[in-house]
mmCIF file of C-alpha atoms in Angstrom:
data_model
loop_
_atom_site.group_PDB
_atom_site.id
_atom_site.type_symbol
_atom_site.label_atom_id
_atom_site.label_comp_id
_atom_site.label_asym_id
_atom_site.label_seq_id
_atom_site.Cartn_x
_atom_site.Cartn_y
_atom_site.Cartn_z
ATOM 1 C CA MET A 1 11.358 -14.332 12.265
ATOM 2 C CA GLN A 2 8.830 -15.404 9.655
ATOM 3 C CA ARG A 3 6.664 -12.750 8.064
ATOM 4 C CA ILE A 4 2.872 -13.073 7.746
ATOM 5 C CA ALA A 5 0.809 -11.002 5.310
ATOM 6 C CA VAL A 6 -2.720 -10.815 6.704
ATOM 7 C CA ASP A 7 -5.600 -9.660 4.508
ATOM 8 C CA MET A 8 -8.104 -7.142 5.861
ATOM 9 C CA ASP A 9 -11.543 -7.551 4.272
ATOM 10 C CA GLY A 10 -12.932 -10.990 4.976
ATOM 11 C CA VAL A 11 -10.128 -11.853 7.420
ATOM 12 C CA LEU A 12 -9.908 -9.003 9.963
ATOM 13 C CA ALA A 13 -12.896 -6.945 8.807
ATOM 14 C CA ASP A 14 -16.183 -8.833 8.679
ATOM 15 C CA VAL A 15 -17.268 -7.338 5.386
ATOM 16 C CA PHE A 16 -19.849 -10.093 4.882
ATOM 17 C CA ALA A 17 -21.625 -9.084 8.084
ATOM 18 C CA GLN A 18 -21.560 -5.479 6.893
ATOM 19 C CA TYR A 19 -23.033 -6.499 3.518
ATOM 20 C CA LEU A 20 -25.788 -8.441 5.293
ATOM 21 C CA ASP A 21 -26.645 -5.436 7.461
ATOM 22 C CA TRP A 22 -26.602 -2.844 4.693
ATOM 23 C CA ASP A 23 -28.551 -5.125 2.365
ATOM 24 C CA GLU A 24 -31.201 -5.659 5.044
ATOM 25 C CA ARG A 25 -31.366 -1.905 5.647
ATOM 26 C CA ASP A 26 -31.941 -1.318 1.911
ATOM 27 C CA THR A 27 -34.263 -4.196 1.101
ATOM 28 C CA GLY A 28 -36.028 -4.825 4.395
ATOM 29 C CA ILE A 29 -35.126 -8.497 4.148
ATOM 30 C CA ARG A 30 -32.369 -10.281 6.092
ATOM 31 C CA LYS A 31 -30.645 -12.718 3.734
ATOM 32 C CA GLU A 32 -29.728 -16.171 5.003
ATOM 33 C CA ARG A 33 -26.034 -16.966 5.078
ATOM 34 C CA GLU A 34 -26.665 -20.514 3.862
ATOM 35 C CA ALA A 35 -28.434 -19.274 0.742
ATOM 36 C CA LEU A 36 -25.351 -17.265 -0.205
ATOM 37 C CA LEU A 37 -22.754 -20.007 0.034
ATOM 38 C CA GLY A 38 -20.584 -20.154 -3.068
ATOM 39 C CA LYS A 39 -21.993 -16.970 -4.567
ATOM 40 C CA PRO A 40 -19.571 -14.246 -5.615
ATOM 41 C CA GLU A 41 -20.085 -11.276 -3.325
ATOM 42 C CA LEU A 42 -21.298 -9.078 -6.160
ATOM 43 C CA GLU A 43 -23.992 -11.608 -6.964
ATOM 44 C CA ALA A 44 -25.006 -12.101 -3.354
ATOM 45 C CA PHE A 45 -25.540 -8.399 -2.635
ATOM 46 C CA ALA A 46 -26.794 -6.130 -5.404
ATOM 47 C CA GLY A 47 -25.829 -3.018 -3.458
ATOM 48 C CA ILE A 48 -22.103 -3.711 -3.305
ATOM 49 C CA PRO A 49 -20.988 -1.451 -6.173
ATOM 50 C CA GLN A 50 -22.668 1.405 -4.349
ATOM 51 C CA TYR A 51 -21.601 0.422 -0.803
ATOM 52 C CA LEU A 52 -17.916 0.306 -1.734
ATOM 53 C CA TYR A 53 -18.021 3.967 -2.723
ATOM 54 C CA THR A 54 -20.149 5.081 0.210
ATOM 55 C CA SER A 55 -18.421 7.179 2.838
ATOM 56 C CA GLY A 56 -18.423 5.319 6.160
ATOM 57 C CA PHE A 57 -18.779 1.825 4.716
ATOM 58 C CA PHE A 58 -15.225 0.693 5.426
ATOM 59 C CA ARG A 59 -14.914 2.706 8.637
ATOM 60 C CA SER A 60 -17.824 0.901 10.299
ATOM 61 C CA ILE A 61 -17.214 -2.748 9.399
ATOM 62 C CA PRO A 62 -17.405 -5.129 12.382
ATOM 63 C CA VAL A 63 -14.266 -6.983 13.463
ATOM 64 C CA VAL A 64 -13.977 -10.702 12.679
ATOM 65 C CA LYS A 65 -14.425 -12.787 15.815
ATOM 66 C CA ASP A 66 -11.227 -13.497 17.804
ATOM 67 C CA SER A 67 -9.022 -11.763 15.224
ATOM 68 C CA GLN A 68 -7.774 -9.039 17.586
ATOM 69 C CA LYS A 69 -6.703 -11.365 20.362
ATOM 70 C CA ILE A 70 -5.016 -13.901 18.100
ATOM 71 C CA LEU A 71 -3.349 -11.416 15.763
ATOM 72 C CA LEU A 72 -1.820 -9.800 18.841
ATOM 73 C CA GLU A 73 -0.409 -13.198 19.843
ATOM 74 C CA LEU A 74 0.936 -13.689 16.321
ATOM 75 C CA THR A 75 2.860 -10.402 16.501
ATOM 76 C CA LYS A 76 4.891 -11.875 19.361
ATOM 77 C CA LYS A 77 6.070 -14.770 17.232
ATOM 78 C CA TYR A 78 5.973 -13.401 13.682
ATOM 79 C CA GLU A 79 6.530 -10.175 11.801
ATOM 80 C CA VAL A 80 2.932 -9.307 10.930
ATOM 81 C CA PHE A 81 1.957 -7.044 8.031
ATOM 82 C CA VAL A 82 -1.662 -6.204 7.244
ATOM 83 C CA VAL A 83 -1.976 -6.163 3.461
ATOM 84 C CA SER A 84 -5.150 -4.977 1.804
ATOM 85 C CA ALA A 85 -5.951 -4.770 -1.907
ATOM 86 C CA ALA A 86 -7.603 -1.403 -1.346
ATOM 87 C CA MET A 87 -6.372 0.628 -4.278
ATOM 88 C CA GLU A 88 -9.519 0.199 -6.367
ATOM 89 C CA PHE A 89 -11.467 2.407 -3.959
ATOM 90 C CA PRO A 90 -9.466 5.562 -3.204
ATOM 91 C CA GLN A 91 -11.893 7.018 -0.686
ATOM 92 C CA SER A 92 -11.626 3.809 1.334
ATOM 93 C CA LEU A 93 -7.931 4.305 2.075
ATOM 94 C CA PRO A 94 -8.085 6.689 5.052
ATOM 95 C CA GLU A 95 -11.160 4.864 6.389
ATOM 96 C CA LYS A 96 -9.399 1.524 6.252
ATOM 97 C CA LEU A 97 -6.308 2.915 7.929
ATOM 98 C CA GLU A 98 -8.324 4.570 10.705
ATOM 99 C CA TRP A 99 -10.313 1.371 11.191
ATOM 100 C CA LEU A 100 -7.146 -0.645 11.480
ATOM 101 C CA LEU A 101 -5.407 1.707 13.882
ATOM 102 C CA GLU A 102 -8.540 1.735 16.052
ATOM 103 C CA HIS A 103 -9.279 -1.977 16.199
ATOM 104 C CA PHE A 104 -5.723 -3.285 15.839
ATOM 105 C CA SER A 105 -3.819 -0.550 17.615
ATOM 106 C CA PHE A 106 -0.864 -2.870 18.144
ATOM 107 C CA ILE A 107 -0.206 -2.799 14.370
ATOM 108 C CA ASP A 108 1.817 0.330 13.597
ATOM 109 C CA TRP A 109 1.641 2.118 10.226
ATOM 110 C CA GLN A 110 5.018 0.679 9.235
ATOM 111 C CA HIS A 111 3.295 -2.685 8.967
ATOM 112 C CA VAL A 112 0.328 -1.688 6.836
ATOM 113 C CA VAL A 113 0.233 -2.104 3.048
ATOM 114 C CA PHE A 114 -2.489 -0.986 0.659
ATOM 115 C CA CYS A 115 -1.948 -2.330 -2.801
ATOM 116 C CA GLY A 116 -3.596 -3.433 -6.001
ATOM 117 C CA SER A 117 -2.055 -6.729 -6.994
ATOM 118 C CA LYS A 118 -0.546 -8.697 -4.105
ATOM 119 C CA GLN A 119 2.061 -10.242 -6.369
ATOM 120 C CA ILE A 120 4.563 -7.691 -5.104
ATOM 121 C CA ILE A 121 4.280 -8.890 -1.497
ATOM 122 C CA LYS A 122 7.262 -10.716 -0.016
ATOM 123 C CA ALA A 123 6.351 -12.810 2.999
ATOM 124 C CA ASP A 124 6.479 -16.367 4.277
ATOM 125 C CA ILE A 125 2.796 -16.878 5.050
ATOM 126 C CA MET A 126 -0.301 -15.287 3.521
ATOM 127 C CA ILE A 127 -3.785 -15.380 5.071
ATOM 128 C CA ASP A 128 -6.505 -14.346 2.616
ATOM 129 C CA ASP A 129 -10.058 -15.177 1.590
ATOM 130 C CA HIS A 130 -9.419 -14.767 -2.143
ATOM 131 C CA LEU A 131 -7.670 -17.307 -4.354
ATOM 132 C CA LYS A 132 -6.609 -14.544 -6.740
ATOM 133 C CA ASN A 133 -4.232 -13.397 -4.011
ATOM 134 C CA LEU A 134 -3.161 -16.786 -2.682
ATOM 135 C CA ASN A 135 -2.581 -18.474 -6.027
ATOM 136 C CA TYR A 136 0.364 -16.260 -6.968
ATOM 137 C CA PHE A 137 1.996 -16.423 -3.573
ATOM 138 C CA GLU A 138 5.058 -18.602 -3.217
ATOM 139 C CA GLY A 139 4.991 -19.151 0.535
ATOM 140 C CA ARG A 140 2.557 -20.950 2.815
ATOM 141 C CA THR A 141 -1.060 -20.048 2.043
ATOM 142 C CA ILE A 142 -4.033 -20.036 4.381
ATOM 143 C CA LEU A 143 -7.491 -19.628 2.879
ATOM 144 C CA PHE A 144 -9.866 -17.965 5.318
ATOM 145 C CA SER A 145 -13.370 -19.325 4.795
ATOM 146 C CA GLN A 146 -16.026 -16.902 3.687
ATOM 147 C CA PRO A 147 -19.361 -17.679 2.043
ATOM 148 C CA HIS A 148 -18.054 -16.604 -1.375
ATOM 149 C CA ASN A 149 -15.241 -19.196 -1.306
ATOM 150 C CA HIS A 150 -17.301 -21.961 0.331
ATOM 151 C CA PHE A 151 -17.151 -24.445 -2.574
ATOM 152 C CA VAL A 152 -13.705 -23.506 -3.820
ATOM 153 C CA GLN A 153 -11.508 -26.536 -4.418
ATOM 154 C CA HIS A 154 -7.811 -26.151 -3.828
ATOM 155 C CA ASP A 155 -4.795 -28.374 -3.299
ATOM 156 C CA LYS A 156 -2.169 -25.998 -2.122
ATOM 157 C CA HIS A 157 -3.951 -23.827 0.461
ATOM 158 C CA THR A 158 -4.847 -24.692 4.045
ATOM 159 C CA ARG A 159 -8.450 -23.740 4.715
ATOM 160 C CA VAL A 160 -9.413 -22.297 8.095
ATOM 161 C CA SER A 161 -12.860 -21.239 9.272
ATOM 162 C CA SER A 162 -11.933 -19.168 12.289
ATOM 163 C CA TRP A 163 -9.114 -17.315 13.997
ATOM 164 C CA GLN A 164 -9.032 -20.092 16.579
ATOM 165 C CA GLU A 165 -7.982 -22.414 13.776
ATOM 166 C CA ILE A 166 -5.259 -19.964 12.761
ATOM 167 C CA ALA A 167 -4.040 -19.987 16.351
ATOM 168 C CA ARG A 168 -3.843 -23.781 16.315
ATOM 169 C CA LEU A 169 -1.893 -23.706 13.054
ATOM 170 C CA LEU A 170 0.551 -20.928 13.805
ATOM 171 C CA LEU A 171 0.931 -20.499 17.563
ATOM 172 C CA MET B 1 9.918 -9.674 -17.148
ATOM 173 C CA GLN B 2 11.811 -7.901 -14.379
ATOM 174 C CA ARG B 3 9.868 -5.897 -11.826
ATOM 175 C CA ILE B 4 10.772 -2.323 -10.847
ATOM 176 C CA ALA B 5 9.521 -0.667 -7.666
ATOM 177 C CA VAL B 6 9.569 3.094 -8.265
ATOM 178 C CA ASP B 7 9.276 5.507 -5.356
ATOM 179 C CA MET B 8 6.916 8.478 -5.592
ATOM 180 C CA ASP B 9 8.109 11.437 -3.476
ATOM 181 C CA GLY B 10 11.513 12.602 -4.652
ATOM 182 C CA VAL B 11 11.471 10.353 -7.735
ATOM 183 C CA LEU B 12 8.185 10.973 -9.569
ATOM 184 C CA ALA B 13 6.812 13.803 -7.416
ATOM 185 C CA ASP B 14 9.133 16.786 -7.064
ATOM 186 C CA VAL B 15 8.488 17.264 -3.386
ATOM 187 C CA PHE B 16 11.634 19.379 -3.003
ATOM 188 C CA ALA B 17 10.275 21.927 -5.494
ATOM 189 C CA GLN B 18 6.997 21.929 -3.569
ATOM 190 C CA TYR B 19 8.842 22.517 -0.274
ATOM 191 C CA LEU B 20 10.785 25.399 -1.858
ATOM 192 C CA ASP B 21 7.555 27.002 -3.090
ATOM 193 C CA TRP B 22 5.585 26.594 0.118
ATOM 194 C CA ASP B 23 8.534 27.740 2.212
ATOM 195 C CA GLU B 24 8.895 30.866 0.065
ATOM 196 C CA ARG B 25 5.162 31.512 0.357
ATOM 197 C CA ASP B 26 5.401 31.291 4.167
ATOM 198 C CA THR B 27 8.686 33.099 4.776
ATOM 199 C CA GLY B 28 8.904 35.493 1.833
ATOM 200 C CA ILE B 29 12.398 34.181 1.074
ATOM 201 C CA ARG B 30 13.350 31.800 -1.723
ATOM 202 C CA LYS B 31 15.900 29.349 -0.373
ATOM 203 C CA GLU B 32 18.906 28.412 -2.531
ATOM 204 C CA ARG B 33 19.135 24.763 -3.514
ATOM 205 C CA GLU B 34 22.921 24.771 -3.014
ATOM 206 C CA ALA B 35 22.568 25.907 0.593
ATOM 207 C CA LEU B 36 20.359 22.897 1.337
ATOM 208 C CA LEU B 37 22.610 20.170 -0.012
ATOM 209 C CA GLY B 38 23.050 17.376 2.489
ATOM 210 C CA LYS B 39 20.451 18.709 4.908
ATOM 211 C CA PRO B 40 17.679 16.389 6.050
ATOM 212 C CA GLU B 41 14.420 17.688 4.603
ATOM 213 C CA LEU B 42 13.014 18.446 8.050
ATOM 214 C CA GLU B 43 16.005 20.632 8.789
ATOM 215 C CA ALA B 44 15.917 22.369 5.414
ATOM 216 C CA PHE B 45 12.262 23.402 5.665
ATOM 217 C CA ALA B 46 10.784 24.215 9.061
ATOM 218 C CA GLY B 47 7.239 24.018 7.703
ATOM 219 C CA ILE B 48 7.360 20.368 6.669
ATOM 220 C CA PRO B 49 5.570 18.871 9.689
ATOM 221 C CA GLN B 50 2.681 21.186 8.911
ATOM 222 C CA TYR B 51 2.777 20.827 5.097
ATOM 223 C CA LEU B 52 2.537 17.041 5.241
ATOM 224 C CA TYR B 53 -0.781 17.286 7.027
ATOM 225 C CA THR B 54 -2.155 20.103 4.887
ATOM 226 C CA SER B 55 -4.944 19.206 2.505
ATOM 227 C CA GLY B 56 -3.795 19.737 -1.066
ATOM 228 C CA PHE B 57 -0.071 19.445 -0.410
ATOM 229 C CA PHE B 58 0.389 16.054 -2.027
ATOM 230 C CA ARG B 59 -2.242 16.634 -4.700
ATOM 231 C CA SER B 60 -0.406 19.651 -6.136
ATOM 232 C CA ILE B 61 3.244 18.522 -6.212
ATOM 233 C CA PRO B 62 4.995 19.141 -9.558
ATOM 234 C CA VAL B 63 6.135 16.157 -11.604
ATOM 235 C CA VAL B 64 9.853 15.346 -11.745
ATOM 236 C CA LYS B 65 11.342 16.269 -15.136
ATOM 237 C CA ASP B 66 11.179 13.538 -17.803
ATOM 238 C CA SER B 67 9.692 11.003 -15.377
ATOM 239 C CA GLN B 68 6.418 10.573 -17.277
ATOM 240 C CA LYS B 69 7.964 9.902 -20.667
ATOM 241 C CA ILE B 70 10.642 7.541 -19.394
ATOM 242 C CA LEU B 71 8.467 5.651 -16.929
ATOM 243 C CA LEU B 72 6.069 5.001 -19.815
ATOM 244 C CA GLU B 73 8.969 3.524 -21.796
ATOM 245 C CA LEU B 74 9.952 1.398 -18.806
ATOM 246 C CA THR B 75 6.453 -0.119 -18.625
ATOM 247 C CA LYS B 76 7.042 -1.602 -22.086
ATOM 248 C CA LYS B 77 10.106 -3.505 -20.930
ATOM 249 C CA TYR B 78 9.488 -4.033 -17.203
ATOM 250 C CA GLU B 79 6.653 -4.702 -14.809
ATOM 251 C CA VAL B 80 6.471 -1.317 -13.079
ATOM 252 C CA PHE B 81 4.989 -0.787 -9.612
ATOM 253 C CA VAL B 82 4.827 2.616 -7.966
ATOM 254 C CA VAL B 83 5.576 2.081 -4.281
ATOM 255 C CA SER B 84 5.189 4.918 -1.805
ATOM 256 C CA ALA B 85 5.827 4.903 1.928
ATOM 257 C CA ALA B 86 2.682 6.944 2.471
ATOM 258 C CA MET B 87 1.130 5.287 5.481
ATOM 259 C CA GLU B 88 2.392 7.840 8.006
ATOM 260 C CA PHE B 89 0.040 10.487 6.587
ATOM 261 C CA PRO B 90 -3.443 9.011 6.179
ATOM 262 C CA GLN B 91 -5.006 12.052 4.560
ATOM 263 C CA SER B 92 -2.342 11.937 1.871
ATOM 264 C CA LEU B 93 -3.474 8.564 0.556
ATOM 265 C CA PRO B 94 -6.345 9.598 -1.746
ATOM 266 C CA GLU B 95 -4.419 12.712 -2.822
ATOM 267 C CA LYS B 96 -1.391 10.658 -3.787
ATOM 268 C CA LEU B 97 -3.499 8.155 -5.674
ATOM 269 C CA GLU B 98 -5.370 10.878 -7.569
ATOM 270 C CA TRP B 99 -2.088 12.616 -8.358
ATOM 271 C CA LEU B 100 -0.637 9.415 -9.701
ATOM 272 C CA LEU B 101 -3.627 8.481 -11.807
ATOM 273 C CA GLU B 102 -3.644 12.004 -13.265
ATOM 274 C CA HIS B 103 0.026 12.403 -14.086
ATOM 275 C CA PHE B 104 0.867 8.742 -14.727
ATOM 276 C CA SER B 105 -2.403 7.547 -16.187
ATOM 277 C CA PHE B 106 -0.664 4.561 -17.791
ATOM 278 C CA ILE B 107 -0.078 3.102 -14.306
ATOM 279 C CA ASP B 108 -3.256 1.268 -13.267
ATOM 280 C CA TRP B 109 -4.328 0.859 -9.627
ATOM 281 C CA GLN B 110 -3.190 -2.775 -9.650
ATOM 282 C CA HIS B 111 0.396 -1.486 -9.794
ATOM 283 C CA VAL B 112 0.243 1.025 -6.956
ATOM 284 C CA VAL B 113 1.401 0.241 -3.412
ATOM 285 C CA PHE B 114 1.174 2.472 -0.353
ATOM 286 C CA CYS B 115 3.086 1.044 2.536
ATOM 287 C CA GLY B 116 4.993 1.825 5.689
ATOM 288 C CA SER B 117 8.182 -0.211 5.585
ATOM 289 C CA LYS B 118 9.310 -1.211 2.079
ATOM 290 C CA GLN B 119 10.901 -4.389 3.409
ATOM 291 C CA ILE B 120 7.816 -6.289 2.274
ATOM 292 C CA ILE B 121 8.326 -5.330 -1.391
ATOM 293 C CA LYS B 122 9.379 -8.084 -3.778
ATOM 294 C CA ALA B 123 10.959 -6.723 -6.944
ATOM 295 C CA ASP B 124 14.146 -6.901 -8.987
ATOM 296 C CA ILE B 125 15.001 -3.215 -9.111
ATOM 297 C CA MET B 126 14.198 -0.391 -6.687
ATOM 298 C CA ILE B 127 14.468 3.323 -7.516
ATOM 299 C CA ASP B 128 14.318 5.516 -4.410
ATOM 300 C CA ASP B 129 15.831 8.660 -2.915
ATOM 301 C CA HIS B 130 16.083 7.258 0.619
ATOM 302 C CA LEU B 131 18.716 4.838 1.826
ATOM 303 C CA LYS B 132 16.367 3.532 4.506
ATOM 304 C CA ASN B 133 14.376 1.939 1.686
ATOM 305 C CA LEU B 134 17.270 0.868 -0.553
ATOM 306 C CA ASN B 135 19.485 -0.590 2.160
ATOM 307 C CA TYR B 136 17.085 -3.434 2.978
ATOM 308 C CA PHE B 137 16.353 -4.285 -0.621
ATOM 309 C CA GLU B 138 17.968 -7.404 -2.043
ATOM 310 C CA GLY B 139 17.790 -6.560 -5.754
ATOM 311 C CA ARG B 140 19.425 -3.853 -7.834
ATOM 312 C CA THR B 141 19.217 -0.438 -6.187
ATOM 313 C CA ILE B 142 19.163 2.964 -7.842
ATOM 314 C CA LEU B 143 19.546 6.035 -5.642
ATOM 315 C CA PHE B 144 17.777 9.043 -7.131
ATOM 316 C CA SER B 145 19.688 12.185 -6.247
ATOM 317 C CA GLN B 146 17.936 14.751 -4.138
ATOM 318 C CA PRO B 147 19.486 17.555 -2.083
ATOM 319 C CA HIS B 148 18.905 15.629 1.161
ATOM 320 C CA ASN B 149 21.021 12.671 -0.037
ATOM 321 C CA HIS B 150 23.677 14.748 -1.803
ATOM 322 C CA PHE B 151 26.623 13.728 0.371
ATOM 323 C CA VAL B 152 25.486 10.213 1.118
ATOM 324 C CA GLN B 153 28.239 7.658 0.590
ATOM 325 C CA HIS B 154 27.216 4.249 -0.621
ATOM 326 C CA ASP B 155 28.870 1.219 -2.209
ATOM 327 C CA LYS B 156 25.951 -0.842 -3.314
ATOM 328 C CA HIS B 157 23.591 1.674 -4.958
ATOM 329 C CA THR B 158 23.858 3.254 -8.392
ATOM 330 C CA ARG B 159 23.309 6.986 -8.113
ATOM 331 C CA VAL B 160 21.383 8.806 -10.835
ATOM 332 C CA SER B 161 20.612 12.507 -11.040
ATOM 333 C CA SER B 162 17.873 12.471 -13.659
ATOM 334 C CA TRP B 163 15.337 10.291 -15.428
ATOM 335 C CA GLN B 164 17.514 10.509 -18.530
ATOM 336 C CA GLU B 165 20.167 8.651 -16.585
ATOM 337 C CA ILE B 166 17.609 6.028 -15.588
ATOM 338 C CA ALA B 167 16.757 5.633 -19.268
ATOM 339 C CA ARG B 168 20.420 5.058 -20.106
ATOM 340 C CA LEU B 169 20.707 2.457 -17.348
ATOM 341 C CA LEU B 170 17.523 0.512 -17.928
ATOM 342 C CA LEU B 171 16.318 1.023 -21.482
#
């Protein structure tokens, strides 16, 4: 059975939607997604350094569309691990775990990994929205589209824009 | 550069000493190490299920003798990751990370992994006190002696009883 390492933020957790909401709450202005294409997240939302350390931020992120249904299907055909580079923000760890066990209750704790560098991850397929994770991975790589990676050029990764596309690729 | 995955509890964190202390605090009796050889930890200390969920338990564990000095030396010759199967106890996650960054400040967050199953770990060498982690690992395996594994028979793992022995093996 092939093993898939699935990223959390930007793949299961719609952190961009959360940034948009919190930014609007703080500034009174709703930013346009199109205006943020290609911008690093930190540049797109000035509040990020503060949000990431705010209690409740990670616990209340919306779920990426279709990810629950399709990840559940994937667990029937693959060994699925959720792998999140969460170590930079210690207070996020219990929040992220609670979030995951609530929204993806079919993933047990045995199949959750919080790490710093993902270079230590052994799997056959990696789904991630950041090249820094995909570029060092030796298996099959799937780049999940997010505004910050919109203009990224790449030869070796398969880009997908939705979980429906992941289903077409892997199911 | 070879990569080492070093376990936390029972290898860097002297969880057995912590169990002894907390058990004595609760029962008024100091258990003898020799009487506990070969006993599963849960059998040796009735309070464990409660301790593991008690705030402060993981944050205050003593450091295993010589582990700081020798792990520091190892980081000069190997790529060292600290890998802990911590996911079963969500509240332990920030405590374990804080503990690690305090006592092993030369390990940055990029090289810390909290997981459930360690089957997803890609490394050359694994140091652990539990066979359930070592048995699935494809690289070189070092079993760190603890009372619970005292009588464990094994062909494929190298048993060590101290960090000085690890130094002799790997430095």
